[in-house]
């Protein structure tokens, strides 16, 4: 491939002017992608989003007797104790400690804490806890599409969005009062903004990536696996920008 720095998605050797030209070219739709095709892709993504959210809203007020009932009940107990015990964020409590206070070591309890705040306005209902995972999933789905499209093109992005939306385990977990799907959703959003920062070096993208990835790991420590793609992007984008630049350009050629 010939050296065309004005088409680079990363910082151009030409300086700020080259970067601005690169940004304008990236934001502009490819010449070979017609307007009807772009509209069709957008409609498909919207339909997938609506159906995926609708599938997770079925029996949204169901008691925590479905999959992972013990884990959900634990988080719900922490939320209720926050609501009834004074919102002591650093003192999450469970209900099965007998005569003890019930303080428990757990992940960053932002999810039950937010649910407890909602309890003050709407009362204690199962749909409040379940809806948290649905909201996080709904927010992350467009970012998953954009992330995959940036690397592999629109066709792969649509299929990735479809399978991610309707994988059975994701549907079950995506309506459960647990930190798994919120943590995964934050990791997806953070990975997208980190890629944006690698390409543009804009501090806003880096800040958003840092916040979302940090929350993802705090909510569920197993999300630390996000370090693997982050490390690759950092090495490819900073240590060897030409390699990542070429791959991204080729993926855009097949949107």
XYZ file of C-alpha atoms in Angstrom:
255
model
C 0.000 0.000 0.000
C 1.361 3.379 -0.934
C 2.173 5.867 1.757
C -0.832 8.202 1.992
C -0.474 10.069 5.285
C -3.478 12.288 4.538
C -5.692 9.193 4.873
C -4.170 8.079 8.152
C -6.612 7.501 11.043
C -3.705 8.117 13.434
C -1.710 11.247 14.017
C -0.061 12.331 10.773
C 3.622 13.115 10.459
C 2.502 16.373 8.874
C 1.502 17.738 12.255
C -1.780 19.217 13.374
C -2.893 20.075 9.850
C -2.469 16.481 8.752
C -4.416 15.322 11.802
C -7.323 17.611 10.995
C -7.454 16.367 7.405
C -7.334 12.800 8.677
C -10.232 13.473 11.038
C -12.385 15.045 8.356
C -11.731 12.138 6.023
C -12.514 9.613 8.737
C -15.778 11.301 9.651
C -16.838 11.486 6.021
C -18.512 8.302 4.688
C -16.454 6.263 2.234
C -17.116 7.170 -1.389
C -17.853 3.567 -2.260
C -20.533 3.258 0.444
C -23.760 4.582 -1.002
C -26.318 6.523 1.006
C -28.976 3.768 0.700
C -26.512 1.220 2.074
C -25.611 3.452 5.005
C -29.295 3.981 5.737
C -29.949 0.241 5.527
C -27.103 -0.501 7.932
C -28.409 2.081 10.375
C -31.918 0.618 10.231
C -30.620 -2.909 10.821
C -28.687 -1.783 13.896
C -31.735 0.051 15.260
C -33.945 -3.017 14.739
C -31.402 -5.248 16.485
C -31.206 -2.764 19.368
C -34.985 -2.602 19.795
C -35.468 -6.380 19.654
C -32.558 -7.007 22.023
C -33.860 -4.572 24.627
C -37.416 -5.889 24.230
C -36.228 -9.463 24.828
C -34.662 -8.391 28.115
C -37.771 -6.532 29.265
C -39.858 -9.722 29.327
C -40.910 -10.445 32.938
C -38.768 -7.540 34.119
C -40.553 -7.618 37.497
C -39.863 -11.329 38.053
C -38.560 -12.215 41.542
C -34.942 -13.286 41.763
C -35.673 -16.984 41.305
C -34.222 -17.385 37.819
C -30.598 -18.020 36.871
C -27.963 -16.991 39.444
C -30.705 -16.405 42.019
C -28.292 -16.531 44.962
C -26.034 -13.854 43.470
C -28.943 -11.628 42.531
C -30.517 -11.985 45.959
C -27.242 -10.987 47.577
C -26.985 -7.802 45.525
C -30.664 -7.054 46.184
C -30.130 -7.497 49.921
C -27.213 -5.063 49.845
C -29.384 -2.551 47.975
C -32.253 -2.895 50.457
C -29.906 -2.539 53.427
C -28.442 0.592 51.867
C -31.955 1.980 51.499
C -33.065 1.109 55.016
C -29.769 1.487 56.843
C -28.603 4.976 55.973
C -26.747 4.722 52.651
C -23.356 3.891 54.147
C -21.546 3.236 50.888
C -18.460 1.659 52.471
C -20.530 -0.752 54.589
C -22.481 -3.122 52.318
C -24.563 -5.610 54.297
C -26.027 -9.001 53.449
C -28.906 -10.781 55.205
C -27.445 -14.207 55.940
C -24.913 -13.312 58.649
C -27.034 -14.472 61.586
C -26.412 -12.362 64.673
C -23.457 -10.582 63.069
C -23.721 -7.176 61.434
C -23.617 -8.661 57.946
C -20.911 -6.397 56.591
C -19.357 -8.120 53.615
C -16.378 -7.631 51.366
C -17.681 -7.164 47.861
C -16.959 -5.372 44.629
C -17.421 -1.609 44.323
C -21.114 -1.414 45.359
C -22.215 1.309 42.971
C -25.002 -0.825 41.442
C -26.851 -1.681 44.688
C -26.247 1.870 45.908
C -27.928 3.373 42.830
C -30.756 0.848 43.171
C -31.188 1.896 46.808
C -31.536 5.516 45.728
C -34.218 4.481 43.237
C -35.999 2.560 46.016
C -36.544 5.867 47.802
C -38.655 7.147 44.913
C -40.312 4.039 43.467
C -40.253 1.564 46.332
C -38.439 -1.758 46.495
C -39.115 -3.618 43.255
C -37.230 -6.281 41.343
C -37.495 -4.374 38.063
C -35.275 -1.618 39.431
C -32.324 -3.933 39.909
C -32.913 -5.807 36.667
C -33.260 -2.629 34.633
C -29.718 -1.556 35.521
C -28.203 -4.327 33.423
C -30.602 -3.545 30.571
C -29.666 0.136 30.578
C -25.943 -0.626 30.499
C -26.438 -3.168 27.725
C -28.540 -0.741 25.672
C -25.912 1.980 25.988
C -23.018 -0.303 25.071
C -24.581 -1.883 21.971
C -23.979 1.091 19.614
C -20.404 1.319 20.872
C -19.859 -2.365 20.116
C -21.069 -1.787 16.570
C -18.804 1.249 16.135
C -15.826 -0.568 17.637
C -16.149 -3.613 15.374
C -16.892 -1.460 12.330
C -13.762 0.574 12.962
C -11.609 -2.551 12.816
C -13.441 -5.069 10.624
C -16.033 -3.096 8.655
C -19.824 -2.726 8.686
C -20.775 -6.278 7.727
C -18.770 -7.836 10.534
C -20.073 -5.168 12.917
C -23.691 -6.051 12.174
C -23.085 -9.753 12.760
C -21.137 -9.063 15.951
C -23.943 -6.846 17.223
C -26.532 -9.494 16.367
C -24.783 -12.405 18.087
C -23.840 -10.291 21.102
C -27.461 -9.169 21.458
C -29.112 -12.570 21.197
C -26.608 -14.949 22.751
C -28.714 -16.819 25.352
C -26.284 -16.308 28.220
C -26.160 -12.596 27.444
C -29.950 -12.369 27.483
C -30.123 -14.148 30.848
C -27.327 -12.087 32.392
C -28.514 -8.917 30.667
C -31.681 -8.830 32.771
C -30.187 -9.961 36.072
C -29.334 -7.838 39.093
C -25.629 -8.629 38.890
C -22.500 -6.655 37.974
C -21.463 -8.850 35.035
C -23.241 -7.138 32.140
C -22.737 -3.583 33.470
C -19.027 -4.309 33.823
C -18.804 -5.812 30.335
C -20.742 -2.887 28.875
C -18.411 -0.346 30.462
C -15.411 -2.289 29.152
C -16.789 -2.145 25.596
C -17.389 1.594 25.825
C -13.940 2.125 27.321
C -12.253 0.069 24.623
C -13.945 2.133 21.923
C -12.863 5.438 23.446
C -9.340 4.110 23.953
C -9.172 3.323 20.241
C -10.419 6.845 19.519
C -7.652 8.230 21.722
C -5.009 6.108 20.010
C -6.105 7.556 16.675
C -6.761 11.185 17.632
C -4.824 11.765 20.891
C -7.752 13.765 22.224
C -7.759 14.079 26.004
C -11.557 13.743 26.193
C -11.420 10.280 24.627
C -8.670 9.215 27.019
C -10.605 10.546 30.017
C -13.778 8.712 29.010
C -11.795 5.520 28.414
C -10.106 5.810 31.808
C -13.385 6.399 33.653
C -15.366 3.617 31.986
C -12.595 1.023 32.173
C -11.872 1.867 35.816
C -15.545 1.493 36.718
C -15.708 -1.742 34.759
C -12.889 -3.281 36.775
C -14.194 -1.899 40.074
C -17.638 -3.355 39.439
C -16.294 -6.772 38.383
C -12.602 -7.442 38.826
C -12.547 -10.184 36.188
C -12.945 -7.442 33.592
C -9.221 -6.877 34.049
C -8.914 -9.053 30.928
C -9.627 -5.841 29.001
C -5.940 -5.111 29.591
C -5.030 -7.490 26.739
C -6.678 -5.538 23.878
C -5.706 -2.259 25.536
C -2.081 -3.345 25.574
C -2.238 -4.382 21.935
C -3.774 -1.079 20.871
C -1.213 0.844 22.894
C 1.728 -1.039 21.384
C 0.347 -1.013 17.837
C -0.877 2.557 17.955
C 1.974 4.195 19.865
C 4.937 1.889 19.345
C 4.173 0.945 15.733
C 1.440 3.287 14.454
C 1.923 2.349 10.810
C 0.821 -1.231 11.403
C -2.433 -0.301 13.145
C -2.987 2.505 10.651
C -2.774 0.098 7.719
C -5.172 -2.387 9.316
C -7.766 0.259 10.088
C -7.520 1.716 6.596
C -8.025 -1.720 5.061
C -11.067 -2.382 7.243
C -12.622 0.890 6.133
C -12.047 -0.116 2.526
C -14.479 -3.006 3.074
C -17.313 -1.248 4.830
